[in-house]
């Protein structure tokens, strides 16, 4: 009631299509019966129907569509409500092949937004009713939801939380376990198709009883919509013995400023920087100027381990000197070791830094010139530098919006004439 009084029809930013979509969905779920609230909800849906975010697209447009379907279902045959569902379903028909990639990942490459979009697909299917009775309407949505569920399962650490690539914070989307249970209820499936290689989205996963490893080897996002992208090519996350050890910095804010810039920058990720430059020119809150793509990416997965390889040529355009970065990672299941080798080629003298962001609960047990022993709970992990200088730094980990915890960052640094190689081994 306070919101209705304070925000007359069309007032901004309250009536912006995106918050109007989320608010309408939640009001429908709350099932109000008071006339004042019902009138406002109808007005909001009618406003949204006329102000779709077709200028932005992406996850916003899918949320617009979900809200229209919810409102139509809520109001039934009252007024123009039936038009809302037709418009919402048409958006899902058009956008599914664009936004849901063949491997099941959402094209903005954020596990958080992927989870939010999956909930939306399941909500819509839930509202449509039994699949067999609405196959013409829901068949393509069912296939997308199945693939999306399998993708999310693969991108989830043993602690039950998904990887924090790009703009991903916890507490905004349902957990993987809740979404899987919802998908099983709506779709009637017990298992969902999954993989270790998601080539279209660009994520690659290795998991055994001791370790969970996931690396980003793909595009930063759709070229026309990189708002949630980070400069994080070849960054990775690592869980050992069911706990996180190497983490993404995460995202604590969407407000434009130094924190937002840092969290999107290359220094906030577990990859290589050259001369302190970011891999992509992220600016503002949701903008990217020049951006570059990896090439030569390959991933091999076997029972005894896995190997990853990829090349990034963007620094040649950003810094000159024909600078290229090639990363090779090998995982030895039996040997309980992960080796990371980075080769930067080109001309001239440059400063190469490979960063490792540790979870806030990881402590230093002992340190030598070229190695460091780390402790979390009862488990020890050792990082040994084969080539490069091991330097400590500080950073933060943002698991949720508005929350930052101080953490240790390991920096393997080499500063000399190219080509140079820096490498390290994580033993667990």
Tab-separated table of C-alpha atoms in Angstrom:
chain	number	residue	atom	x	y	z
A	1	UNK	CA	0.000	0.000	0.000
A	2	UNK	CA	2.871	2.353	0.813
A	3	UNK	CA	4.505	1.548	-2.522
A	4	UNK	CA	1.278	2.200	-4.437
A	5	UNK	CA	0.801	5.550	-2.720
A	6	UNK	CA	4.402	6.649	-3.230
A	7	UNK	CA	4.712	5.519	-6.875
A	8	UNK	CA	1.907	6.653	-9.178
A	9	UNK	CA	1.624	4.958	-12.567
A	10	UNK	CA	4.720	5.309	-14.743
A	11	UNK	CA	6.908	6.916	-12.032
A	12	UNK	CA	10.615	6.183	-12.465
A	13	UNK	CA	12.593	4.245	-11.472
A	14	UNK	CA	9.858	2.293	-9.654
A	15	UNK	CA	7.983	1.494	-12.858
A	16	UNK	CA	11.039	0.574	-14.880
A	17	UNK	CA	10.158	-2.686	-16.699
A	18	UNK	CA	12.706	-4.848	-14.863
A	19	UNK	CA	11.671	-4.122	-11.241
A	20	UNK	CA	8.060	-4.026	-12.409
A	21	UNK	CA	8.512	-7.569	-13.738
A	22	UNK	CA	10.006	-8.915	-10.510
A	23	UNK	CA	7.462	-7.097	-8.355
A	24	UNK	CA	4.530	-8.352	-10.442
A	25	UNK	CA	5.735	-11.958	-10.176
A	26	UNK	CA	6.029	-11.716	-6.393
A	27	UNK	CA	2.669	-9.999	-5.997
A	28	UNK	CA	1.037	-12.752	-8.052
A	29	UNK	CA	2.671	-15.381	-5.839
A	30	UNK	CA	1.356	-13.532	-2.771
A	31	UNK	CA	-2.167	-13.773	-4.256
A	32	UNK	CA	-3.561	-10.445	-2.990
A	33	UNK	CA	-7.326	-9.946	-2.765
A	34	UNK	CA	-7.567	-6.288	-1.759
A	35	UNK	CA	-9.054	-4.141	-4.530
A	36	UNK	CA	-6.400	-1.413	-4.341
A	37	UNK	CA	-3.578	-3.947	-4.764
A	38	UNK	CA	-5.381	-5.850	-7.516
A	39	UNK	CA	-5.962	-2.633	-9.458
A	40	UNK	CA	-2.286	-1.669	-9.144
A	41	UNK	CA	-1.088	-5.141	-10.165
A	42	UNK	CA	-3.297	-5.076	-13.257
A	43	UNK	CA	-2.038	-1.588	-14.113
A	44	UNK	CA	1.583	-2.686	-13.712
A	45	UNK	CA	1.105	-5.687	-16.017
A	46	UNK	CA	-0.623	-3.497	-18.604
A	47	UNK	CA	2.229	-0.981	-18.377
A	48	UNK	CA	4.842	-3.747	-18.746
A	49	UNK	CA	3.009	-5.130	-21.795
A	50	UNK	CA	3.573	-1.740	-23.461
A	51	UNK	CA	7.143	-1.170	-22.242
A	52	UNK	CA	9.051	-4.408	-22.884
A	53	UNK	CA	12.851	-4.211	-22.721
A	54	UNK	CA	13.355	-5.098	-26.372
A	55	UNK	CA	16.054	-2.412	-26.452
A	56	UNK	CA	18.120	-4.375	-23.900
A	57	UNK	CA	17.125	-8.022	-24.442
A	58	UNK	CA	18.957	-10.680	-22.405
A	59	UNK	CA	17.723	-11.809	-19.018
A	60	UNK	CA	15.623	-8.640	-18.631
A	61	UNK	CA	13.384	-9.538	-21.560
A	62	UNK	CA	12.860	-13.074	-20.250
A	63	UNK	CA	11.839	-11.622	-16.872
A	64	UNK	CA	9.378	-9.328	-18.688
A	65	UNK	CA	7.927	-12.396	-20.408
A	66	UNK	CA	7.675	-14.412	-17.194
A	67	UNK	CA	5.853	-11.547	-15.474
A	68	UNK	CA	3.336	-11.256	-18.295
A	69	UNK	CA	2.591	-14.987	-18.122
A	70	UNK	CA	2.204	-14.819	-14.342
A	71	UNK	CA	-0.146	-11.819	-14.534
A	72	UNK	CA	-2.212	-13.408	-17.292
A	73	UNK	CA	-2.531	-16.604	-15.297
A	74	UNK	CA	-3.534	-14.579	-12.236
A	75	UNK	CA	-6.198	-12.423	-13.914
A	76	UNK	CA	-7.509	-15.092	-16.297
A	77	UNK	CA	-9.910	-13.704	-18.892
A	78	UNK	CA	-10.228	-10.274	-17.317
A	79	UNK	CA	-9.672	-7.380	-19.709
A	80	UNK	CA	-6.618	-7.814	-21.923
A	81	UNK	CA	-4.896	-10.381	-19.678
A	82	UNK	CA	-4.987	-13.129	-22.314
A	83	UNK	CA	-2.840	-10.949	-24.578
A	84	UNK	CA	-0.139	-10.803	-21.935
A	85	UNK	CA	0.367	-14.569	-21.927
A	86	UNK	CA	0.484	-14.697	-25.729
A	87	UNK	CA	3.148	-11.974	-25.746
A	88	UNK	CA	5.151	-13.641	-22.982
A	89	UNK	CA	5.124	-17.047	-24.662
A	90	UNK	CA	6.099	-15.506	-27.986
A	91	UNK	CA	9.133	-13.923	-26.299
A	92	UNK	CA	10.135	-17.296	-24.856
A	93	UNK	CA	9.735	-18.891	-28.290
A	94	UNK	CA	11.930	-16.268	-29.953
A	95	UNK	CA	14.557	-15.906	-27.241
A	96	UNK	CA	15.156	-19.505	-26.191
A	97	UNK	CA	17.299	-20.384	-29.199
A	98	UNK	CA	19.197	-17.105	-28.771
A	99	UNK	CA	19.745	-17.064	-25.026
A	100	UNK	CA	19.992	-20.766	-24.129
A	101	UNK	CA	23.064	-22.164	-25.837
A	102	UNK	CA	23.194	-25.742	-27.189
A	103	UNK	CA	25.210	-26.905	-24.154
A	104	UNK	CA	22.513	-25.593	-21.795
A	105	UNK	CA	24.270	-22.457	-20.569
A	106	UNK	CA	22.644	-19.033	-20.550
A	107	UNK	CA	24.415	-16.792	-23.057
A	108	UNK	CA	25.347	-14.082	-20.522
A	109	UNK	CA	27.706	-16.626	-18.902
A	110	UNK	CA	26.768	-15.785	-15.300
A	111	UNK	CA	25.826	-18.829	-13.191
A	112	UNK	CA	23.651	-16.581	-11.000
A	113	UNK	CA	21.612	-15.275	-13.924
A	114	UNK	CA	21.554	-18.771	-15.377
A	115	UNK	CA	19.906	-19.981	-12.147
A	116	UNK	CA	17.431	-17.083	-12.225
A	117	UNK	CA	16.497	-17.834	-15.823
A	118	UNK	CA	16.122	-21.551	-15.074
A	119	UNK	CA	13.670	-20.733	-12.288
A	120	UNK	CA	11.763	-18.638	-14.825
A	121	UNK	CA	11.526	-21.494	-17.327
A	122	UNK	CA	10.319	-23.854	-14.612
A	123	UNK	CA	7.780	-21.306	-13.373
A	124	UNK	CA	6.344	-20.876	-16.846
A	125	UNK	CA	6.122	-24.639	-17.397
A	126	UNK	CA	4.504	-24.981	-13.979
A	127	UNK	CA	1.872	-22.411	-14.925
A	128	UNK	CA	1.213	-24.010	-18.316
A	129	UNK	CA	0.348	-27.321	-16.687
A	130	UNK	CA	1.208	-30.908	-17.702
A	131	UNK	CA	3.658	-30.996	-20.597
A	132	UNK	CA	1.728	-33.659	-22.480
A	133	UNK	CA	-1.341	-31.399	-22.528
A	134	UNK	CA	0.545	-28.352	-23.808
A	135	UNK	CA	3.277	-29.795	-25.991
A	136	UNK	CA	2.853	-27.180	-28.710
A	137	UNK	CA	3.357	-24.409	-26.154
A	138	UNK	CA	5.937	-25.977	-23.875
A	139	UNK	CA	7.963	-28.527	-25.864
A	140	UNK	CA	10.864	-26.171	-26.634
A	141	UNK	CA	10.801	-24.821	-23.068
A	142	UNK	CA	11.054	-28.343	-21.635
A	143	UNK	CA	14.147	-29.145	-23.670
A	144	UNK	CA	15.785	-25.875	-22.632
A	145	UNK	CA	14.954	-26.400	-18.947
A	146	UNK	CA	16.430	-29.914	-18.994
A	147	UNK	CA	19.674	-28.714	-20.560
A	148	UNK	CA	19.846	-25.721	-18.218
A	149	UNK	CA	19.408	-27.945	-15.166
A	150	UNK	CA	22.241	-30.238	-16.233
A	151	UNK	CA	24.478	-27.257	-16.881
A	152	UNK	CA	23.817	-25.797	-13.430
A	153	UNK	CA	24.558	-29.119	-11.751
A	154	UNK	CA	27.954	-29.230	-13.485
A	155	UNK	CA	28.766	-25.631	-12.514
A	156	UNK	CA	28.086	-26.306	-8.825
A	157	UNK	CA	30.844	-26.848	-6.266
A	158	UNK	CA	30.669	-29.662	-3.680
A	159	UNK	CA	29.460	-27.103	-1.101
A	160	UNK	CA	26.255	-26.740	-3.117
A	161	UNK	CA	26.938	-23.226	-4.441
A	162	UNK	CA	27.590	-22.508	-8.096
A	163	UNK	CA	30.787	-21.052	-9.562
A	164	UNK	CA	31.114	-17.264	-9.264
A	165	UNK	CA	32.113	-16.404	-12.814
A	166	UNK	CA	31.072	-12.999	-14.119
A	167	UNK	CA	28.366	-11.287	-12.049
A	168	UNK	CA	27.460	-14.001	-9.564
A	169	UNK	CA	26.490	-13.461	-5.935
A	170	UNK	CA	24.758	-15.853	-3.588
A	171	UNK	CA	21.381	-15.146	-2.029
A	172	UNK	CA	19.890	-13.788	-5.271
A	173	UNK	CA	18.878	-17.049	-6.946
A	174	UNK	CA	17.595	-20.363	-5.651
A	175	UNK	CA	20.288	-22.904	-4.795
A	176	UNK	CA	21.140	-25.700	-7.194
A	177	UNK	CA	19.519	-28.308	-4.943
A	178	UNK	CA	16.230	-26.383	-4.808
A	179	UNK	CA	16.234	-25.817	-8.565
A	180	UNK	CA	16.965	-29.486	-9.258
A	181	UNK	CA	14.105	-30.516	-6.971
A	182	UNK	CA	11.813	-28.002	-8.713
A	183	UNK	CA	12.908	-29.275	-12.132
A	184	UNK	CA	12.238	-32.867	-11.108
A	185	UNK	CA	8.760	-31.890	-9.930
A	186	UNK	CA	7.864	-29.860	-13.018
A	187	UNK	CA	9.567	-31.949	-15.686
A	188	UNK	CA	9.113	-35.381	-14.142
A	189	UNK	CA	12.784	-36.261	-14.661
A	190	UNK	CA	15.152	-37.760	-12.097
A	191	UNK	CA	18.380	-37.025	-13.974
A	192	UNK	CA	19.377	-34.300	-16.425
A	193	UNK	CA	21.898	-34.295	-19.295
A	194	UNK	CA	25.233	-32.916	-18.207
A	195	UNK	CA	28.852	-32.852	-19.324
A	196	UNK	CA	32.380	-31.815	-18.427
A	197	UNK	CA	32.851	-29.648	-21.548
A	198	UNK	CA	30.488	-26.777	-22.270
A	199	UNK	CA	32.100	-25.486	-25.425
A	200	UNK	CA	29.468	-22.934	-26.428
A	201	UNK	CA	29.327	-21.322	-22.991
A	202	UNK	CA	33.069	-21.817	-22.500
A	203	UNK	CA	33.224	-23.653	-19.159
A	204	UNK	CA	35.148	-26.867	-18.522
A	205	UNK	CA	34.812	-29.030	-15.423
A	206	UNK	CA	36.868	-31.737	-13.750
A	207	UNK	CA	35.611	-33.539	-10.647
A	208	UNK	CA	36.668	-36.580	-8.646
A	209	UNK	CA	36.346	-37.595	-4.997
A	210	UNK	CA	39.053	-35.119	-3.926
A	211	UNK	CA	38.788	-32.126	-6.212
A	212	UNK	CA	36.378	-29.954	-8.165
A	213	UNK	CA	37.921	-27.689	-10.801
A	214	UNK	CA	36.168	-25.372	-13.252
A	215	UNK	CA	37.807	-23.014	-15.760
A	216	UNK	CA	36.462	-20.237	-17.960
A	217	UNK	CA	37.776	-20.679	-21.491
A	218	UNK	CA	35.084	-18.916	-23.486
A	219	UNK	CA	33.706	-15.548	-24.510
A	220	UNK	CA	33.095	-12.969	-21.797
A	221	UNK	CA	29.463	-12.735	-22.933
A	222	UNK	CA	27.285	-12.000	-25.947
A	223	UNK	CA	28.943	-9.307	-28.029
A	224	UNK	CA	25.885	-7.035	-27.989
A	225	UNK	CA	25.212	-7.530	-24.263
A	226	UNK	CA	28.388	-7.788	-22.143
A	227	UNK	CA	26.906	-5.969	-19.130
A	228	UNK	CA	27.620	-8.803	-16.667
A	229	UNK	CA	30.985	-9.737	-18.178
A	230	UNK	CA	34.319	-9.702	-16.349
A	231	UNK	CA	37.855	-9.573	-17.762
A	232	UNK	CA	38.515	-13.137	-16.593
A	233	UNK	CA	39.635	-15.268	-19.533
A	234	UNK	CA	41.236	-18.541	-18.314
A	235	UNK	CA	40.332	-17.847	-14.687
A	236	UNK	CA	39.361	-20.865	-12.613
A	237	UNK	CA	37.944	-21.965	-9.262
A	238	UNK	CA	39.055	-24.922	-7.167
A	239	UNK	CA	37.484	-26.935	-4.364
A	240	UNK	CA	39.500	-29.583	-2.526
A	241	UNK	CA	38.078	-32.106	-0.052
A	242	UNK	CA	34.596	-30.589	-0.424
A	243	UNK	CA	35.748	-27.060	0.465
A	244	UNK	CA	36.638	-24.041	-1.637
A	245	UNK	CA	40.311	-23.087	-1.737
A	246	UNK	CA	40.780	-20.908	-4.824
A	247	UNK	CA	37.902	-18.547	-5.521
A	248	UNK	CA	36.728	-15.784	-7.804
A	249	UNK	CA	36.621	-12.392	-6.084
A	250	UNK	CA	32.863	-12.312	-6.686
A	251	UNK	CA	30.639	-9.253	-6.938
A	252	UNK	CA	29.663	-7.055	-3.993
A	253	UNK	CA	28.068	-4.112	-5.808
A	254	UNK	CA	26.612	-2.903	-9.080
A	255	UNK	CA	27.332	0.730	-8.196
A	256	UNK	CA	29.834	2.338	-10.546
A	257	UNK	CA	33.094	3.025	-8.726
A	258	UNK	CA	36.456	1.540	-7.719
A	259	UNK	CA	34.953	-1.603	-6.144
A	260	UNK	CA	32.892	-2.431	-9.208
A	261	UNK	CA	35.850	-1.739	-11.502
A	262	UNK	CA	38.152	-3.959	-9.458
A	263	UNK	CA	35.714	-6.869	-9.262
A	264	UNK	CA	35.289	-6.869	-13.035
A	265	UNK	CA	39.023	-6.425	-13.688
A	266	UNK	CA	41.611	-9.090	-14.449
A	267	UNK	CA	43.426	-8.589	-11.119
A	268	UNK	CA	40.330	-9.931	-9.331
A	269	UNK	CA	40.577	-13.295	-11.101
A	270	UNK	CA	42.835	-16.333	-11.183
A	271	UNK	CA	44.528	-15.628	-14.463
A	272	UNK	CA	47.412	-13.658	-15.975
A	273	UNK	CA	47.878	-9.879	-16.161
A	274	UNK	CA	50.489	-8.148	-18.303
A	275	UNK	CA	51.758	-4.749	-17.124
A	276	UNK	CA	48.719	-4.394	-14.873
A	277	UNK	CA	46.337	-4.194	-17.853
A	278	UNK	CA	42.874	-5.744	-17.936
A	279	UNK	CA	42.046	-8.267	-20.649
A	280	UNK	CA	38.961	-6.243	-21.613
A	281	UNK	CA	38.036	-2.585	-21.200
A	282	UNK	CA	35.216	-2.805	-18.652
A	283	UNK	CA	33.840	0.584	-17.632
A	284	UNK	CA	30.875	2.077	-15.820
A	285	UNK	CA	28.678	-0.494	-14.155
A	286	UNK	CA	27.677	-2.584	-17.172
A	287	UNK	CA	29.787	-1.474	-20.115
A	288	UNK	CA	32.669	-3.025	-22.040
A	289	UNK	CA	34.610	-1.241	-24.779
A	290	UNK	CA	37.292	-3.313	-26.510
A	291	UNK	CA	37.015	-6.999	-25.738
A	292	UNK	CA	38.951	-9.993	-27.067
A	293	UNK	CA	38.321	-13.688	-27.374
A	294	UNK	CA	40.358	-16.798	-26.565
A	295	UNK	CA	41.465	-19.164	-29.294
A	296	UNK	CA	42.873	-22.653	-29.619
A	297	UNK	CA	40.920	-23.835	-26.581
A	298	UNK	CA	41.030	-27.576	-25.959
A	299	UNK	CA	40.025	-29.707	-22.998
A	300	UNK	CA	40.632	-33.409	-22.468
A	301	UNK	CA	39.003	-35.282	-19.626
A	302	UNK	CA	39.880	-38.812	-18.534
A	303	UNK	CA	39.675	-41.028	-15.460
A	304	UNK	CA	43.257	-40.267	-14.487
A	305	UNK	CA	42.968	-36.483	-14.859
A	306	UNK	CA	42.394	-33.712	-17.328
A	307	UNK	CA	44.228	-31.108	-19.388
A	308	UNK	CA	43.287	-27.644	-20.615
A	309	UNK	CA	44.967	-25.362	-23.128
A	310	UNK	CA	44.052	-21.977	-24.539
A	311	UNK	CA	45.548	-18.860	-26.090
A	312	UNK	CA	44.681	-15.177	-25.583
A	313	UNK	CA	45.958	-12.584	-28.065
A	314	UNK	CA	44.164	-9.522	-26.704
A	315	UNK	CA	47.232	-7.995	-25.086
A	316	UNK	CA	48.760	-7.532	-28.539
A	317	UNK	CA	46.041	-4.968	-29.256
A	318	UNK	CA	45.941	-3.520	-25.758
A	319	UNK	CA	49.709	-3.199	-25.202
A	320	UNK	CA	51.415	-3.921	-28.527
A	321	UNK	CA	54.661	-5.895	-28.912
A	322	UNK	CA	52.714	-8.863	-30.373
A	323	UNK	CA	52.022	-10.098	-26.836
A	324	UNK	CA	50.240	-13.433	-26.530
A	325	UNK	CA	49.340	-15.502	-23.475
A	326	UNK	CA	49.018	-19.262	-23.540
A	327	UNK	CA	47.784	-21.194	-20.502
A	328	UNK	CA	48.210	-24.929	-19.960
A	329	UNK	CA	46.684	-26.741	-17.000
A	330	UNK	CA	47.049	-30.419	-16.157
A	331	UNK	CA	45.267	-32.290	-13.381
A	332	UNK	CA	46.725	-35.560	-12.126
A	333	UNK	CA	44.029	-37.476	-10.288
A	334	UNK	CA	46.386	-40.129	-8.952
A	335	UNK	CA	49.175	-37.690	-8.176
A	336	UNK	CA	46.806	-35.248	-6.471
A	337	UNK	CA	48.377	-32.272	-8.215
A	338	UNK	CA	47.303	-29.449	-10.506
A	339	UNK	CA	49.957	-27.752	-12.624
A	340	UNK	CA	49.368	-24.323	-14.144
A	341	UNK	CA	51.816	-23.037	-16.756
A	342	UNK	CA	51.554	-19.634	-18.411
A	343	UNK	CA	53.732	-18.571	-21.329
A	344	UNK	CA	53.701	-14.959	-22.477
A	345	UNK	CA	55.413	-14.372	-25.819
A	346	UNK	CA	56.163	-11.227	-27.792
A	347	UNK	CA	58.809	-8.494	-27.646
A	348	UNK	CA	60.258	-6.188	-25.024
A	349	UNK	CA	60.344	-6.279	-21.250
A	350	UNK	CA	57.038	-6.687	-19.456
A	351	UNK	CA	55.707	-7.541	-15.996
A	352	UNK	CA	53.772	-10.797	-15.927
A	353	UNK	CA	51.577	-11.629	-12.926
A	354	UNK	CA	49.601	-14.821	-12.374
A	355	UNK	CA	47.177	-14.420	-9.455
A	356	UNK	CA	45.653	-16.981	-7.083
A	357	UNK	CA	42.785	-15.756	-4.888
A	358	UNK	CA	42.333	-17.847	-1.746
A	359	UNK	CA	39.093	-18.373	0.127
A	360	UNK	CA	38.873	-16.263	3.325
A	361	UNK	CA	38.917	-19.450	5.465
A	362	UNK	CA	42.283	-20.540	4.028
A	363	UNK	CA	45.210	-19.788	6.354
A	364	UNK	CA	48.971	-19.826	5.880
A	365	UNK	CA	50.597	-22.720	7.705
A	366	UNK	CA	54.193	-22.213	6.537
A	367	UNK	CA	56.012	-20.303	3.837
A	368	UNK	CA	59.316	-20.562	2.007
A	369	UNK	CA	60.770	-18.557	-0.868
A	370	UNK	CA	59.152	-20.624	-3.614
A	371	UNK	CA	56.331	-22.424	-1.813
A	372	UNK	CA	53.556	-21.892	0.680
A	373	UNK	CA	51.590	-24.351	2.797
A	374	UNK	CA	47.932	-23.522	3.249
A	375	UNK	CA	45.508	-24.809	5.841
A	376	UNK	CA	41.723	-25.047	5.869
A	377	UNK	CA	40.256	-27.100	8.667
A	378	UNK	CA	42.221	-30.328	8.880
A	379	UNK	CA	43.496	-30.242	5.309
A	380	UNK	CA	46.812	-28.962	3.970
A	381	UNK	CA	47.446	-27.737	0.434
A	382	UNK	CA	50.832	-26.668	-0.906
A	383	UNK	CA	51.446	-24.218	-3.734
A	384	UNK	CA	54.930	-24.526	-5.212
A	385	UNK	CA	56.258	-22.046	-7.766
A	386	UNK	CA	58.401	-23.647	-10.464
A	387	UNK	CA	59.084	-20.448	-12.432
A	388	UNK	CA	58.539	-16.947	-11.074
A	389	UNK	CA	58.658	-15.073	-7.800
A	390	UNK	CA	56.045	-15.814	-5.162
A	391	UNK	CA	54.646	-12.608	-3.643
A	392	UNK	CA	51.800	-12.154	-1.143
A	393	UNK	CA	49.032	-9.634	-1.755
A	394	UNK	CA	45.648	-8.881	-0.237
A	395	UNK	CA	42.193	-8.864	-1.745
A	396	UNK	CA	38.623	-9.660	-0.832
A	397	UNK	CA	36.001	-12.267	-1.504
A	398	UNK	CA	32.403	-11.144	-2.039
A	399	UNK	CA	30.005	-14.043	-1.651
A	400	UNK	CA	26.977	-11.741	-1.546
A	401	UNK	CA	26.087	-8.197	-2.519
A	402	UNK	CA	27.230	-5.742	0.161
A	403	UNK	CA	29.602	-8.267	1.737
A	404	UNK	CA	33.409	-8.335	1.434
A	405	UNK	CA	35.809	-10.500	3.418
A	406	UNK	CA	39.562	-9.939	3.361
A	407	UNK	CA	41.582	-12.717	1.799
A	408	UNK	CA	45.119	-13.598	0.774
A	409	UNK	CA	46.130	-13.392	-2.877
A	410	UNK	CA	49.217	-15.208	-4.144
A	411	UNK	CA	51.019	-13.500	-7.020
A	412	UNK	CA	53.554	-15.336	-9.203
A	413	UNK	CA	55.509	-12.556	-10.890
A	414	UNK	CA	58.110	-12.453	-13.647
A	415	UNK	CA	59.482	-9.209	-15.047
A	416	UNK	CA	61.937	-9.503	-17.930
A	417	UNK	CA	62.283	-9.744	-21.709
A	418	UNK	CA	59.671	-11.830	-23.452
A	419	UNK	CA	59.069	-14.673	-23.913
A	420	UNK	CA	58.651	-15.686	-20.262
A	421	UNK	CA	57.026	-18.595	-18.487
A	422	UNK	CA	55.635	-18.672	-14.982
A	423	UNK	CA	54.243	-21.852	-13.491
A	424	UNK	CA	53.084	-23.361	-10.235
A	425	UNK	CA	51.762	-26.614	-8.829
A	426	UNK	CA	48.894	-27.058	-6.354
A	427	UNK	CA	49.330	-30.294	-4.336
A	428	UNK	CA	46.524	-31.577	-2.149
